[in-house]
């Protein structure tokens, strides 16, 4: 696409400057913000990141073939003796719009349903995709668990990829026959404008609770970041049991529908909720009818996730009775209150919970069906918000009968220091807990301490297959640790 056609499709002429001013119109072959991925004829977007200034990579990008540099700083022209320069007010904003226009010219080749919120994004996005596939609408899913379309799975480094990578995923999904993409949209992605230029058919809000305050300055800023998703969608599906969600539902400019576990004024609400170790059943009430729903995961939070997915699918155009029938066939989501196994009468559950609210939800649910003791393994990530560590430890101890505090992606921090932070509110409360830094040994200890009728729930990592320590990701899986323990136990009998 010719450069000026590309620019004038997304910006007014007074919203950008070009250097030199006699710049020729050229054919743009691609765009990248990573100088290592630049090819001949590309636009290089110079972005200031958290660790480096994009301007320092301009010479490298030009050496790889960049013919245009997109920047916010006129001074960057000094690096560009062999390339043209376009100066804009916000490179991130323009990058997203430019990538969508360059890849797809007019519109995306599939519909997108976005999910944002502190907890539940992964489960809801997978529920939506699974329901649509069951209803014969080929759907892809993208988020924390990676990318998946037509049975083909690929990893993803981020919950929500950058604008260029997202366009690449969308192109790939469309080639594999997907008609819809169900994706997680993180607050980081919204704040950093990774989904600018993307229009969402339906957007879902799950909840807002304390998390990511190491990135967002406070809860107000965190909420404002989440709300940005609803500025670029046709329909908002919002949880009004959440205080922020209640305010959001009355402030969005698009059409808003609501869901609730407690408020029968919501457009979609649940009643007659029954939980068991094997799942949940409830009645889905809409404005026009009632439906009996069965899901494979227990807990009020699971019912809320199902409500969100069912409402979103209905608003997308699926008949509600078809969505409900499809929901009955939806499997557990990997690492999300996943019943891993039962051995010697012990239930073993994996969960990704890594926030105070998430831990409270999963432990309360496990407690409700545990006949014996509830034993939990919990850890806190390094180089992340420190204030939530003692809360996570305290909530774990309030609900579980025995708490094993361990390591969970310490990154650049001392593992023992993180564990002591997590246990800091327990020291003088005569709480039954232990600190075992080695995560495998902690899991082995929790399982060995359990008996018939007990539940062991291992939290924090869920699907992850690594431990990140001092910048290196070492292979590690909670699932593999449980399998190894059971194998060794059975072998010694």
Short mmCIF file of C-alpha atoms in Angstrom, two decimals:
data_model
loop_
_atom_site.label_atom_id
_atom_site.label_comp_id
_atom_site.label_asym_id
_atom_site.label_seq_id
_atom_site.Cartn_x
_atom_site.Cartn_y
_atom_site.Cartn_z
CA UNK A 1 0.00 0.00 0.00
CA UNK A 2 1.25 3.50 -0.81
CA UNK A 3 2.44 5.34 2.28
CA UNK A 4 0.28 8.46 1.91
CA UNK A 5 -2.81 6.37 1.20
CA UNK A 6 -2.07 4.46 4.38
CA UNK A 7 -1.55 7.62 6.45
CA UNK A 8 -4.53 9.52 5.09
CA UNK A 9 -6.83 6.58 5.80
CA UNK A 10 -6.07 6.74 9.52
CA UNK A 11 -5.01 10.36 10.19
CA UNK A 12 -5.91 13.87 9.15
CA UNK A 13 -3.16 15.70 7.30
CA UNK A 14 -2.61 18.03 10.27
CA UNK A 15 -1.97 15.03 12.56
CA UNK A 16 1.42 14.11 11.11
CA UNK A 17 4.57 15.71 9.73
CA UNK A 18 7.01 14.28 7.21
CA UNK A 19 10.75 14.82 6.90
CA UNK A 20 12.08 15.78 4.47
CA UNK A 21 9.06 17.77 3.31
CA UNK A 22 9.64 16.68 -0.31
CA UNK A 23 9.18 13.05 0.76
CA UNK A 24 8.20 10.72 -2.10
CA UNK A 25 5.21 8.39 -1.93
CA UNK A 26 6.50 4.85 -1.52
CA UNK A 27 5.04 1.39 -1.39
CA UNK A 28 5.00 0.11 2.22
CA UNK A 29 5.73 -3.61 2.48
CA UNK A 30 5.22 -4.02 6.22
CA UNK A 31 5.57 -2.49 9.66
CA UNK A 32 7.40 -3.46 12.84
CA UNK A 33 8.39 -2.00 16.21
CA UNK A 34 11.15 -4.61 16.53
CA UNK A 35 14.24 -3.62 14.53
CA UNK A 36 15.24 -7.29 14.27
CA UNK A 37 12.06 -8.08 12.32
CA UNK A 38 12.32 -5.21 9.87
CA UNK A 39 12.62 -6.11 6.17
CA UNK A 40 13.21 -4.05 3.05
CA UNK A 41 10.42 -1.53 2.47
CA UNK A 42 9.17 -1.62 6.08
CA UNK A 43 8.03 1.16 8.39
CA UNK A 44 9.88 1.03 11.73
CA UNK A 45 7.83 2.31 14.68
CA UNK A 46 10.12 3.85 17.30
CA UNK A 47 8.45 3.21 20.67
CA UNK A 48 9.79 4.07 24.09
CA UNK A 49 9.40 0.95 26.21
CA UNK A 50 9.91 0.34 29.92
CA UNK A 51 13.49 -0.82 29.37
CA UNK A 52 14.75 0.99 26.28
CA UNK A 53 14.23 3.99 24.03
CA UNK A 54 13.14 2.91 20.56
CA UNK A 55 15.28 5.62 18.97
CA UNK A 56 18.47 3.71 19.74
CA UNK A 57 17.30 0.92 17.40
CA UNK A 58 16.62 3.20 14.42
CA UNK A 59 20.06 2.67 12.79
CA UNK A 60 19.62 -1.09 13.14
CA UNK A 61 16.13 -0.93 11.59
CA UNK A 62 17.44 1.13 8.65
CA UNK A 63 20.29 -1.33 8.12
CA UNK A 64 17.67 -4.08 7.85
CA UNK A 65 15.81 -2.18 5.13
CA UNK A 66 13.41 0.24 6.86
CA UNK A 67 12.53 3.06 4.48
CA UNK A 68 10.32 5.00 6.91
CA UNK A 69 10.64 5.70 10.64
CA UNK A 70 7.50 6.47 12.64
CA UNK A 71 8.29 8.51 15.75
CA UNK A 72 7.01 11.09 18.23
CA UNK A 73 10.33 12.94 18.36
CA UNK A 74 11.48 15.26 15.56
CA UNK A 75 15.02 14.83 16.86
CA UNK A 76 14.97 11.23 15.67
CA UNK A 77 15.52 12.58 12.15
CA UNK A 78 19.23 12.74 12.93
CA UNK A 79 19.36 8.94 12.85
CA UNK A 80 17.59 8.75 9.52
CA UNK A 81 19.91 9.88 6.74
CA UNK A 82 18.81 6.86 4.69
CA UNK A 83 15.10 6.85 5.58
CA UNK A 84 12.08 9.12 5.66
CA UNK A 85 10.61 10.25 9.00
CA UNK A 86 6.96 10.59 10.00
CA UNK A 87 6.29 12.43 13.27
CA UNK A 88 2.98 11.81 15.08
CA UNK A 89 1.65 12.61 18.55
CA UNK A 90 1.19 8.99 19.64
CA UNK A 91 3.17 6.22 17.90
CA UNK A 92 1.36 3.40 19.74
CA UNK A 93 -2.04 4.68 18.62
CA UNK A 94 -0.97 5.12 15.01
CA UNK A 95 0.89 1.79 14.95
CA UNK A 96 -2.24 -0.18 15.79
CA UNK A 97 -4.39 1.58 13.22
CA UNK A 98 -1.66 1.39 10.59
CA UNK A 99 -1.13 -2.33 11.15
CA UNK A 100 -4.84 -3.12 10.76
CA UNK A 101 -5.09 -1.01 7.60
CA UNK A 102 -1.92 -2.43 6.09
CA UNK A 103 -2.81 -6.05 6.81
CA UNK A 104 -6.51 -5.97 5.99
CA UNK A 105 -7.09 -2.78 3.95
CA UNK A 106 -10.75 -2.26 4.91
CA UNK A 107 -11.90 -4.56 7.72
CA UNK A 108 -10.80 -7.58 9.72
CA UNK A 109 -11.53 -10.96 8.08
CA UNK A 110 -13.29 -12.25 11.21
CA UNK A 111 -15.40 -10.96 14.10
CA UNK A 112 -13.75 -10.37 17.47
CA UNK A 113 -15.19 -10.87 20.95
CA UNK A 114 -13.03 -9.37 23.71
CA UNK A 115 -12.90 -10.21 27.41
CA UNK A 116 -11.40 -7.97 30.09
CA UNK A 117 -11.37 -8.07 33.90
CA UNK A 118 -9.07 -9.05 36.74
CA UNK A 119 -10.19 -12.68 36.98
CA UNK A 120 -11.98 -15.00 34.58
CA UNK A 121 -10.68 -13.72 31.23
CA UNK A 122 -9.12 -17.03 30.20
CA UNK A 123 -12.11 -19.15 31.19
CA UNK A 124 -14.69 -16.84 29.61
CA UNK A 125 -12.78 -16.52 26.33
CA UNK A 126 -12.46 -20.31 26.12
CA UNK A 127 -16.14 -20.80 27.00
CA UNK A 128 -17.15 -18.37 24.22
CA UNK A 129 -14.94 -20.07 21.65
CA UNK A 130 -16.10 -23.54 22.66
CA UNK A 131 -19.78 -22.60 22.52
CA UNK A 132 -19.39 -21.08 19.06
CA UNK A 133 -17.50 -24.12 17.77
CA UNK A 134 -20.21 -26.40 19.19
CA UNK A 135 -22.74 -24.26 17.30
CA UNK A 136 -20.80 -24.79 14.05
CA UNK A 137 -19.28 -21.32 13.95
CA UNK A 138 -15.52 -21.86 13.59
CA UNK A 139 -13.86 -19.90 16.37
CA UNK A 140 -10.31 -19.21 17.47
CA UNK A 141 -9.15 -18.24 20.95
CA UNK A 142 -6.20 -16.09 22.03
CA UNK A 143 -4.89 -15.29 25.49
CA UNK A 144 -2.88 -16.53 28.44
CA UNK A 145 -3.03 -20.16 27.26
CA UNK A 146 -1.76 -19.17 23.81
CA UNK A 147 -3.53 -19.26 20.47
CA UNK A 148 -5.77 -22.01 19.15
CA UNK A 149 -7.75 -22.41 15.93
CA UNK A 150 -9.10 -25.52 14.27
CA UNK A 151 -7.26 -27.72 16.77
CA UNK A 152 -3.90 -26.08 16.03
CA UNK A 153 -2.26 -24.52 19.10
CA UNK A 154 0.61 -22.06 19.24
CA UNK A 155 2.16 -20.31 22.24
CA UNK A 156 1.82 -16.60 22.97
CA UNK A 157 4.22 -14.57 25.11
CA UNK A 158 1.55 -12.16 26.31
CA UNK A 159 -2.07 -12.30 27.39
CA UNK A 160 -2.77 -9.77 24.62
CA UNK A 161 -0.14 -9.47 21.85
CA UNK A 162 1.04 -6.20 20.35
CA UNK A 163 -0.88 -4.72 17.42
CA UNK A 164 1.31 -6.23 14.70
CA UNK A 165 1.38 -9.70 16.24
CA UNK A 166 -2.39 -9.55 16.71
CA UNK A 167 -2.84 -8.84 13.01
CA UNK A 168 -0.59 -11.81 12.22
CA UNK A 169 -2.66 -14.04 14.48
CA UNK A 170 -5.91 -12.83 12.90
CA UNK A 171 -4.56 -13.53 9.40
CA UNK A 172 -3.49 -17.01 10.48
CA UNK A 173 -6.83 -17.74 12.17
CA UNK A 174 -8.71 -16.66 9.05
CA UNK A 175 -6.54 -18.94 6.89
CA UNK A 176 -7.51 -21.83 9.15
CA UNK A 177 -11.19 -21.07 8.59
CA UNK A 178 -12.07 -19.17 11.79
CA UNK A 179 -15.02 -16.79 11.56
CA UNK A 180 -14.73 -15.45 15.11
CA UNK A 181 -11.86 -14.72 17.50
CA UNK A 182 -12.53 -14.84 21.24
CA UNK A 183 -9.64 -13.07 22.97
CA UNK A 184 -8.46 -11.81 26.34
CA UNK A 185 -7.77 -8.09 26.50
CA UNK A 186 -5.53 -7.13 29.41
CA UNK A 187 -5.38 -3.74 31.11
CA UNK A 188 -1.73 -3.48 30.03
CA UNK A 189 -2.77 -3.98 26.41
CA UNK A 190 -5.48 -1.33 26.67
CA UNK A 191 -3.20 1.17 28.37
CA UNK A 192 -0.41 0.53 25.83
CA UNK A 193 -2.86 0.72 22.89
CA UNK A 194 -2.14 -2.78 21.58
CA UNK A 195 -5.71 -3.18 20.29
CA UNK A 196 -6.10 0.29 18.75
CA UNK A 197 -7.67 -0.03 15.34
CA UNK A 198 -9.48 -3.24 16.32
CA UNK A 199 -13.27 -3.20 16.52
CA UNK A 200 -15.01 -5.68 18.80
CA UNK A 201 -18.45 -7.06 18.01
CA UNK A 202 -18.96 -7.90 21.70
CA UNK A 203 -16.86 -6.94 24.73
CA UNK A 204 -17.17 -8.58 28.15
CA UNK A 205 -16.30 -7.22 31.60
CA UNK A 206 -15.85 -9.87 34.30
CA UNK A 207 -14.74 -8.06 37.48
CA UNK A 208 -12.23 -5.65 38.99
CA UNK A 209 -10.17 -6.45 42.07
CA UNK A 210 -6.68 -5.59 43.29
CA UNK A 211 -3.96 -6.53 40.82
CA UNK A 212 -1.30 -4.93 38.61
CA UNK A 213 -0.91 -1.90 40.87
CA UNK A 214 2.80 -2.12 40.12
CA UNK A 215 1.83 -0.96 36.61
CA UNK A 216 -1.31 1.11 37.23
CA UNK A 217 -0.89 3.78 39.88
CA UNK A 218 -4.13 2.97 41.71
CA UNK A 219 -7.46 1.14 41.35
CA UNK A 220 -9.03 4.14 39.62
CA UNK A 221 -6.39 4.07 36.89
CA UNK A 222 -6.72 0.30 36.65
CA UNK A 223 -10.47 0.60 36.13
CA UNK A 224 -10.09 3.36 33.55
CA UNK A 225 -7.74 1.12 31.57
CA UNK A 226 -10.32 -1.69 31.54
CA UNK A 227 -13.08 0.71 30.49
CA UNK A 228 -11.19 1.63 27.29
CA UNK A 229 -12.26 -1.67 25.71
CA UNK A 230 -15.88 -0.49 25.68
CA UNK A 231 -15.04 2.54 23.57
CA UNK A 232 -14.48 0.30 20.55
CA UNK A 233 -17.28 -2.28 20.58
CA UNK A 234 -20.89 -2.73 19.44
CA UNK A 235 -22.20 -4.44 22.59
CA UNK A 236 -20.93 -4.47 26.18
CA UNK A 237 -21.71 -7.48 28.38
CA UNK A 238 -21.10 -6.41 31.97
CA UNK A 239 -21.10 -8.05 35.42
CA UNK A 240 -23.19 -5.78 37.67
CA UNK A 241 -22.43 -7.78 40.82
CA UNK A 242 -19.09 -5.97 40.62
CA UNK A 243 -19.20 -2.37 41.88
CA UNK A 244 -17.05 -1.08 39.05
CA UNK A 245 -19.12 -3.08 36.57
CA UNK A 246 -22.32 -1.50 37.86
CA UNK A 247 -20.92 1.98 37.18
CA UNK A 248 -19.49 0.88 33.84
CA UNK A 249 -22.84 -0.46 32.62
CA UNK A 250 -24.42 2.98 32.89
CA UNK A 251 -21.52 4.93 31.39
CA UNK A 252 -20.60 3.08 28.17
CA UNK A 253 -21.62 4.63 24.87
CA UNK A 254 -22.37 1.33 23.15
CA UNK A 255 -25.37 -0.91 23.83
CA UNK A 256 -25.03 -2.47 27.28
CA UNK A 257 -26.43 -5.74 28.61
CA UNK A 258 -25.87 -7.03 32.13
CA UNK A 259 -25.43 -10.34 33.92
CA UNK A 260 -25.62 -11.21 37.60
CA UNK A 261 -25.70 -13.97 40.19
CA UNK A 262 -27.80 -11.91 42.60
CA UNK A 263 -29.72 -9.17 40.76
CA UNK A 264 -32.84 -10.39 38.97
CA UNK A 265 -33.06 -7.07 37.16
CA UNK A 266 -30.04 -8.06 35.07
CA UNK A 267 -30.60 -9.07 31.45
CA UNK A 268 -29.14 -12.48 32.27
CA UNK A 269 -29.14 -13.81 35.84
CA UNK A 270 -28.67 -17.14 37.57
CA UNK A 271 -30.94 -18.80 40.11
CA UNK A 272 -31.22 -22.22 41.78
CA UNK A 273 -27.44 -22.62 41.83
CA UNK A 274 -26.12 -26.01 42.98
CA UNK A 275 -22.42 -26.90 43.24
CA UNK A 276 -20.70 -30.26 43.56
CA UNK A 277 -17.16 -31.56 43.15
CA UNK A 278 -17.95 -32.38 39.51
CA UNK A 279 -19.43 -29.04 38.49
CA UNK A 280 -22.36 -26.66 38.84
CA UNK A 281 -25.99 -26.49 37.78
CA UNK A 282 -28.16 -23.40 37.64
CA UNK A 283 -31.13 -21.81 35.94
CA UNK A 284 -30.31 -19.10 33.41
CA UNK A 285 -32.97 -16.41 33.34
CA UNK A 286 -33.22 -14.09 30.36
CA UNK A 287 -35.89 -11.54 29.43
CA UNK A 288 -37.66 -14.13 27.30
CA UNK A 289 -37.09 -17.57 28.82
CA UNK A 290 -35.42 -19.81 31.42
CA UNK A 291 -32.91 -22.57 30.75
CA UNK A 292 -31.26 -25.25 32.89
CA UNK A 293 -27.46 -25.04 32.56
CA UNK A 294 -24.78 -27.56 33.49
CA UNK A 295 -21.06 -26.71 33.58
CA UNK A 296 -18.00 -28.83 34.33
CA UNK A 297 -16.50 -26.54 36.99
CA UNK A 298 -17.96 -25.76 40.45
CA UNK A 299 -18.17 -22.41 42.22
CA UNK A 300 -20.05 -19.14 42.01
CA UNK A 301 -17.16 -17.70 40.01
CA UNK A 302 -17.65 -20.51 37.48
CA UNK A 303 -21.35 -19.70 37.18
CA UNK A 304 -20.46 -16.05 36.59
CA UNK A 305 -17.99 -17.04 33.87
CA UNK A 306 -20.65 -19.19 32.22
CA UNK A 307 -23.21 -16.37 32.42
CA UNK A 308 -20.75 -13.99 30.74
CA UNK A 309 -20.04 -16.44 27.91
CA UNK A 310 -23.68 -17.37 27.34
CA UNK A 311 -24.77 -13.72 27.32
CA UNK A 312 -21.98 -12.78 24.90
CA UNK A 313 -22.85 -15.61 22.52
CA UNK A 314 -26.52 -14.63 22.58
CA UNK A 315 -25.64 -10.99 21.89
CA UNK A 316 -23.41 -12.14 19.05
CA UNK A 317 -26.40 -13.88 17.49
CA UNK A 318 -26.51 -17.45 18.81
CA UNK A 319 -29.91 -18.68 19.99
CA UNK A 320 -29.78 -19.03 23.76
CA UNK A 321 -31.07 -22.60 23.83
CA UNK A 322 -28.31 -23.60 21.38
CA UNK A 323 -25.67 -21.87 23.51
CA UNK A 324 -26.95 -23.62 26.66
CA UNK A 325 -26.87 -27.03 24.97
CA UNK A 326 -23.33 -26.32 23.76
CA UNK A 327 -22.25 -25.24 27.25
CA UNK A 328 -23.02 -28.74 28.57
CA UNK A 329 -20.25 -30.10 26.32
CA UNK A 330 -17.61 -27.52 27.21
CA UNK A 331 -14.63 -29.10 28.98
CA UNK A 332 -12.67 -27.73 31.92
CA UNK A 333 -10.19 -25.02 31.01
CA UNK A 334 -6.57 -26.01 31.58
CA UNK A 335 -5.27 -24.85 34.94
CA UNK A 336 -8.51 -23.06 35.89
CA UNK A 337 -9.97 -24.90 38.88
CA UNK A 338 -8.98 -28.01 36.98
CA UNK A 339 -9.71 -31.27 38.81
CA UNK A 340 -6.42 -32.94 38.01
CA UNK A 341 -7.07 -36.30 39.65
CA UNK A 342 -8.26 -38.19 42.70
CA UNK A 343 -5.93 -40.69 44.36
CA UNK A 344 -6.22 -42.42 47.72
CA UNK A 345 -9.42 -40.42 48.26
CA UNK A 346 -7.58 -37.09 47.82
CA UNK A 347 -8.89 -34.53 45.33
CA UNK A 348 -6.11 -32.61 43.56
CA UNK A 349 -6.95 -29.31 41.86
CA UNK A 350 -4.79 -26.91 39.82
CA UNK A 351 -5.66 -23.23 39.59
CA UNK A 352 -4.06 -20.07 38.23
CA UNK A 353 -5.32 -17.86 41.11
CA UNK A 354 -2.71 -15.23 41.88
CA UNK A 355 -4.76 -12.37 43.32
CA UNK A 356 -6.40 -12.04 46.76
CA UNK A 357 -9.89 -12.17 45.24
CA UNK A 358 -9.04 -15.13 43.01
CA UNK A 359 -7.59 -17.09 45.92
CA UNK A 360 -10.67 -16.38 48.04
CA UNK A 361 -12.98 -17.63 45.29
CA UNK A 362 -11.19 -20.88 44.53
CA UNK A 363 -10.51 -21.82 48.16
CA UNK A 364 -14.08 -21.07 49.24
CA UNK A 365 -15.37 -23.27 46.43
CA UNK A 366 -12.99 -26.12 47.28
CA UNK A 367 -13.91 -25.82 50.97
CA UNK A 368 -17.62 -26.22 50.17
CA UNK A 369 -17.24 -29.79 48.88
CA UNK A 370 -14.21 -30.97 50.90
CA UNK A 371 -15.18 -33.54 53.52
CA UNK A 372 -11.80 -33.55 55.23
CA UNK A 373 -9.08 -30.93 55.30
CA UNK A 374 -8.36 -28.31 52.66
CA UNK A 375 -4.62 -28.02 51.98
CA UNK A 376 -3.31 -25.32 49.68
CA UNK A 377 0.01 -24.55 48.02
CA UNK A 378 0.45 -20.84 47.34
CA UNK A 379 3.20 -18.48 46.25
CA UNK A 380 3.59 -14.89 45.06
CA UNK A 381 5.41 -13.68 41.96
CA UNK A 382 8.54 -11.57 42.16
CA UNK A 383 8.88 -8.05 40.74
CA UNK A 384 5.15 -7.58 41.02
CA UNK A 385 2.90 -5.72 43.45
CA UNK A 386 4.22 -6.44 46.95
CA UNK A 387 1.18 -5.17 48.85
CA UNK A 388 -0.98 -8.13 47.84
CA UNK A 389 1.46 -10.76 49.16
CA UNK A 390 0.40 -10.70 52.84
CA UNK A 391 -3.25 -10.54 51.74
CA UNK A 392 -2.81 -13.69 49.65
CA UNK A 393 -1.18 -15.48 52.57
CA UNK A 394 -3.80 -14.30 55.05
CA UNK A 395 -6.79 -15.26 52.88
CA UNK A 396 -5.25 -18.68 52.24
CA UNK A 397 -4.88 -19.25 55.98
CA UNK A 398 -8.40 -18.04 56.77
CA UNK A 399 -10.00 -20.61 54.47
CA UNK A 400 -7.58 -23.53 54.15
CA UNK A 401 -6.77 -25.85 57.04
CA UNK A 402 -3.10 -26.04 56.12
CA UNK A 403 -1.08 -23.63 53.97
CA UNK A 404 2.19 -24.43 52.21
CA UNK A 405 3.92 -21.24 51.05
CA UNK A 406 6.36 -21.73 48.20
CA UNK A 407 8.03 -20.07 45.21
CA UNK A 408 6.09 -18.82 42.17
CA UNK A 409 8.11 -17.12 39.42
CA UNK A 410 10.40 -15.10 41.74
CA UNK A 411 11.96 -13.41 38.70
CA UNK A 412 14.66 -11.09 40.02
CA UNK A 413 13.67 -11.19 43.72
CA UNK A 414 14.88 -13.39 46.56
CA UNK A 415 12.51 -16.35 46.90
CA UNK A 416 12.73 -16.52 50.68
CA UNK A 417 12.02 -12.79 51.04
CA UNK A 418 8.86 -13.17 48.91
CA UNK A 419 7.73 -16.11 51.06
CA UNK A 420 8.28 -14.14 54.27
CA UNK A 421 6.22 -11.27 52.80
CA UNK A 422 3.43 -13.77 52.06
CA UNK A 423 3.55 -15.18 55.60
CA UNK A 424 3.96 -11.83 57.35
CA UNK A 425 0.36 -11.65 58.61
CA UNK A 426 0.41 -15.26 59.86
CA UNK A 427 3.37 -15.24 62.19
CA UNK A 428 1.53 -14.24 65.38
CA UNK A 429 -1.84 -15.84 64.63
CA UNK A 430 -0.97 -19.48 65.39
CA UNK A 431 -1.78 -20.39 61.80
CA UNK A 432 -0.92 -23.89 60.58
CA UNK A 433 1.47 -23.15 57.73
CA UNK A 434 4.87 -24.09 56.38
CA UNK A 435 7.40 -22.45 54.06
CA UNK A 436 9.04 -24.74 51.50
CA UNK A 437 10.77 -22.73 48.79
CA UNK A 438 11.40 -25.62 46.36
CA UNK A 439 8.04 -25.79 44.55
CA UNK A 440 8.22 -29.48 43.72
CA UNK A 441 9.06 -30.34 47.34
CA UNK A 442 6.22 -28.08 48.51
CA UNK A 443 3.75 -29.96 46.28
CA UNK A 444 5.11 -33.32 47.44
CA UNK A 445 4.76 -32.21 51.07
CA UNK A 446 1.16 -31.02 50.60
CA UNK A 447 0.18 -34.31 48.94
CA UNK A 448 1.93 -36.39 51.59
CA UNK A 449 0.13 -34.45 54.33
CA UNK A 450 -3.29 -35.18 52.80
CA UNK A 451 -5.53 -38.13 53.54
CA UNK A 452 -8.81 -39.65 52.45
CA UNK A 453 -11.47 -36.94 51.99
CA UNK A 454 -8.95 -34.09 51.80
CA UNK A 455 -8.49 -31.64 48.93
CA UNK A 456 -5.11 -30.32 47.82
CA UNK A 457 -5.33 -27.20 45.68
CA UNK A 458 -2.15 -25.92 44.02
CA UNK A 459 -2.47 -22.26 43.08
CA UNK A 460 -0.66 -19.61 41.10
CA UNK A 461 0.75 -21.30 38.02
CA UNK A 462 -2.09 -23.36 36.58
CA UNK A 463 -1.11 -24.15 32.98
CA UNK A 464 2.42 -22.71 33.17
CA UNK A 465 5.30 -25.02 32.38
CA UNK A 466 8.18 -22.99 33.76
CA UNK A 467 9.62 -21.24 36.80
CA UNK A 468 11.13 -17.83 36.02
CA UNK A 469 14.20 -17.23 38.20
CA UNK A 470 16.72 -14.42 37.62
CA UNK A 471 15.56 -13.89 34.04
CA UNK A 472 15.74 -17.58 33.08
CA UNK A 473 12.70 -19.80 32.55
CA UNK A 474 13.40 -23.26 33.92
CA UNK A 475 11.11 -26.14 32.90
CA UNK A 476 8.58 -26.83 35.64
CA UNK A 477 4.97 -27.97 35.74
CA UNK A 478 2.68 -28.38 38.76
CA UNK A 479 0.91 -31.10 36.80
CA UNK A 480 4.15 -33.00 36.24
CA UNK A 481 5.04 -32.67 39.92
CA UNK A 482 1.72 -34.24 40.94
CA UNK A 483 2.14 -37.03 38.39
CA UNK A 484 5.68 -37.71 39.65
CA UNK A 485 4.51 -37.87 43.27
CA UNK A 486 1.70 -40.31 42.49
CA UNK A 487 4.05 -42.48 40.39
CA UNK A 488 6.63 -42.62 43.20
CA UNK A 489 3.94 -43.33 45.78
CA UNK A 490 2.41 -46.17 43.81
CA UNK A 491 5.84 -47.58 42.99
CA UNK A 492 6.76 -47.78 46.68
CA UNK A 493 3.58 -49.64 47.67
#
